[in-house]
């Protein structure tokens, strides 16, 4: 309930008015059932932009240290985020992700694992997304965000005006017998393709 109130009353109006946000491909988000959205990551604004653009609610993995920040930790937990330990195979986070998707919810992931300055081809995606895609066998929707890297780049202290766009690509069919790293690379390639 709090997720939808915050999104509909605050986040969506802010992105539409301040960032003149454009969204393409919303029809690629499944109407029902669990699914995964895999997106590039260039700014702290990306989860907000993705949540505002998606016609369905999204659950986000967030760095575990963020949940220890007073007030902010409670806020992100209230909008369905859950903690993940970066740079490790966090089994509890993977189990929570599986549980939520199997309940028919949407899961948003950033395969690069952390913010990148651009959509670099030499950055290897985290294998965890390959594991989840293979294990869950649900639709995987690639997404590409642009403009947030100008609105709030790394090391910036203030938000700037910029045009923000979110594109959702066609659902990816995952071959479960592929190595997890190969699945992750396939998903990342589809995200890069949306940037063209």
PDB file of N, CA and C in Angstrom, residues 7 16 26 31 34 39 44 50 54 62 67 69 80 83-84 102 106 113 116 125 133 146 158 171 175 177 187 189 196:
ATOM      1  N   UNK A   7       4.609   5.944  -4.892  1.00  0.00           N
ATOM      2  CA  UNK A   7       4.861   5.996  -6.335  1.00  0.00           C
ATOM      3  C   UNK A   7       3.869   6.914  -7.048  1.00  0.00           C
ATOM      4  N   UNK A  16       7.589  12.901 -14.004  1.00  0.00           N
ATOM      5  CA  UNK A  16       6.911  13.417 -15.196  1.00  0.00           C
ATOM      6  C   UNK A  16       7.091  14.923 -15.348  1.00  0.00           C
ATOM      7  N   UNK A  26       5.995  -0.476 -22.129  1.00  0.00           N
ATOM      8  CA  UNK A  26       5.298  -0.953 -20.916  1.00  0.00           C
ATOM      9  C   UNK A  26       4.528  -2.239 -21.175  1.00  0.00           C
ATOM     10  N   UNK A  31       1.222  -8.964 -17.416  1.00  0.00           N
ATOM     11  CA  UNK A  31       0.027  -8.449 -16.734  1.00  0.00           C
ATOM     12  C   UNK A  31      -0.173  -9.110 -15.368  1.00  0.00           C
ATOM     13  N   UNK A  34       4.733 -13.734 -11.499  1.00  0.00           N
ATOM     14  CA  UNK A  34       6.071 -13.262 -11.175  1.00  0.00           C
ATOM     15  C   UNK A  34       6.895 -12.976 -12.421  1.00  0.00           C
ATOM     16  N   UNK A  39      17.961  -4.258 -15.472  1.00  0.00           N
ATOM     17  CA  UNK A  39      18.199  -2.898 -15.975  1.00  0.00           C
ATOM     18  C   UNK A  39      19.641  -2.450 -15.759  1.00  0.00           C
ATOM     19  N   UNK A  44      21.828   6.798  -8.585  1.00  0.00           N
ATOM     20  CA  UNK A  44      20.977   6.452  -7.447  1.00  0.00           C
ATOM     21  C   UNK A  44      19.494   6.650  -7.769  1.00  0.00           C
ATOM     22  N   UNK A  50      12.757   3.428 -12.475  1.00  0.00           N
ATOM     23  CA  UNK A  50      12.229   2.129 -12.891  1.00  0.00           C
ATOM     24  C   UNK A  50      10.876   1.859 -12.244  1.00  0.00           C
ATOM     25  N   UNK A  54       7.344   1.380 -14.407  1.00  0.00           N
ATOM     26  CA  UNK A  54       6.719   0.053 -14.486  1.00  0.00           C
ATOM     27  C   UNK A  54       5.235   0.115 -14.145  1.00  0.00           C
ATOM     28  N   UNK A  62      18.559  -4.143  -2.278  1.00  0.00           N
ATOM     29  CA  UNK A  62      19.330  -2.936  -1.977  1.00  0.00           C
ATOM     30  C   UNK A  62      20.496  -3.302  -1.060  1.00  0.00           C
ATOM     31  N   UNK A  67      20.067  -0.222   4.861  1.00  0.00           N
ATOM     32  CA  UNK A  67      19.011  -0.500   5.839  1.00  0.00           C
ATOM     33  C   UNK A  67      19.415  -0.084   7.253  1.00  0.00           C
ATOM     34  N   UNK A  69      20.804   2.888   7.784  1.00  0.00           N
ATOM     35  CA  UNK A  69      20.734   4.356   7.821  1.00  0.00           C
ATOM     36  C   UNK A  69      19.414   4.761   8.487  1.00  0.00           C
ATOM     37  N   UNK A  80       9.092  -2.154  -0.179  1.00  0.00           N
ATOM     38  CA  UNK A  80       9.343  -3.520  -0.642  1.00  0.00           C
ATOM     39  C   UNK A  80      10.774  -3.816  -1.071  1.00  0.00           C
ATOM     40  N   UNK A  83      17.400  -6.440   1.782  1.00  0.00           N
ATOM     41  CA  UNK A  83      18.859  -6.285   1.767  1.00  0.00           C
ATOM     42  C   UNK A  83      19.601  -7.410   1.052  1.00  0.00           C
ATOM     43  N   UNK A  84      20.735  -7.026   0.469  1.00  0.00           N
ATOM     44  CA  UNK A  84      21.660  -7.992  -0.142  1.00  0.00           C
ATOM     45  C   UNK A  84      23.081  -7.564   0.225  1.00  0.00           C
ATOM     46  N   UNK A 102       7.965 -16.068  -6.688  1.00  0.00           N
ATOM     47  CA  UNK A 102       7.029 -17.198  -6.675  1.00  0.00           C
ATOM     48  C   UNK A 102       5.669 -16.821  -6.095  1.00  0.00           C
ATOM     49  N   UNK A 106       6.919  -8.780  -8.911  1.00  0.00           N
ATOM     50  CA  UNK A 106       7.966  -8.358  -9.829  1.00  0.00           C
ATOM     51  C   UNK A 106       9.252  -8.077  -9.076  1.00  0.00           C
ATOM     52  N   UNK A 113      25.537  -4.896 -10.769  1.00  0.00           N
ATOM     53  CA  UNK A 113      25.830  -4.982  -9.351  1.00  0.00           C
ATOM     54  C   UNK A 113      26.036  -3.651  -8.655  1.00  0.00           C
ATOM     55  N   UNK A 116      27.475   2.188 -12.798  1.00  0.00           N
ATOM     56  CA  UNK A 116      28.556   2.313 -13.771  1.00  0.00           C
ATOM     57  C   UNK A 116      28.459   3.695 -14.418  1.00  0.00           C
ATOM     58  N   UNK A 125      28.366  -8.908 -15.947  1.00  0.00           N
ATOM     59  CA  UNK A 125      27.220  -8.911 -15.032  1.00  0.00           C
ATOM     60  C   UNK A 125      27.387  -9.958 -13.935  1.00  0.00           C
ATOM     61  N   UNK A 133      17.175 -16.310 -12.991  1.00  0.00           N
ATOM     62  CA  UNK A 133      16.416 -16.483 -14.232  1.00  0.00           C
ATOM     63  C   UNK A 133      16.221 -17.963 -14.542  1.00  0.00           C
ATOM     64  N   UNK A 146      18.023   6.030 -19.387  1.00  0.00           N
ATOM     65  CA  UNK A 146      18.975   7.075 -19.773  1.00  0.00           C
ATOM     66  C   UNK A 146      18.517   8.405 -19.183  1.00  0.00           C
ATOM     67  N   UNK A 158      23.624  17.350  -5.729  1.00  0.00           N
ATOM     68  CA  UNK A 158      22.301  17.890  -5.985  1.00  0.00           C
ATOM     69  C   UNK A 158      21.728  17.294  -7.266  1.00  0.00           C
ATOM     70  N   UNK A 171      10.304  -9.650 -23.735  1.00  0.00           N
ATOM     71  CA  UNK A 171      10.650 -10.671 -22.760  1.00  0.00           C
ATOM     72  C   UNK A 171      11.667 -11.646 -23.342  1.00  0.00           C
ATOM     73  N   UNK A 175      17.126 -20.327 -21.505  1.00  0.00           N
ATOM     74  CA  UNK A 175      17.396 -21.764 -21.571  1.00  0.00           C
ATOM     75  C   UNK A 175      18.033 -22.176 -20.253  1.00  0.00           C
ATOM     76  N   UNK A 177      19.407 -24.740 -19.049  1.00  0.00           N
ATOM     77  CA  UNK A 177      20.619 -25.559 -18.986  1.00  0.00           C
ATOM     78  C   UNK A 177      21.880 -24.754 -19.276  1.00  0.00           C
ATOM     79  N   UNK A 187      21.323 -11.613 -20.937  1.00  0.00           N
ATOM     80  CA  UNK A 187      20.437 -10.562 -20.433  1.00  0.00           C
ATOM     81  C   UNK A 187      21.095  -9.191 -20.591  1.00  0.00           C
ATOM     82  N   UNK A 189      23.361  -8.306 -22.729  1.00  0.00           N
ATOM     83  CA  UNK A 189      23.401  -7.961 -24.153  1.00  0.00           C
ATOM     84  C   UNK A 189      22.070  -7.364 -24.617  1.00  0.00           C
ATOM     85  N   UNK A 196      20.707   1.183 -28.220  1.00  0.00           N
ATOM     86  CA  UNK A 196      21.014   1.539 -29.612  1.00  0.00           C
ATOM     87  C   UNK A 196      19.925   2.410 -30.224  1.00  0.00           C
TER      88      UNK A 196
END
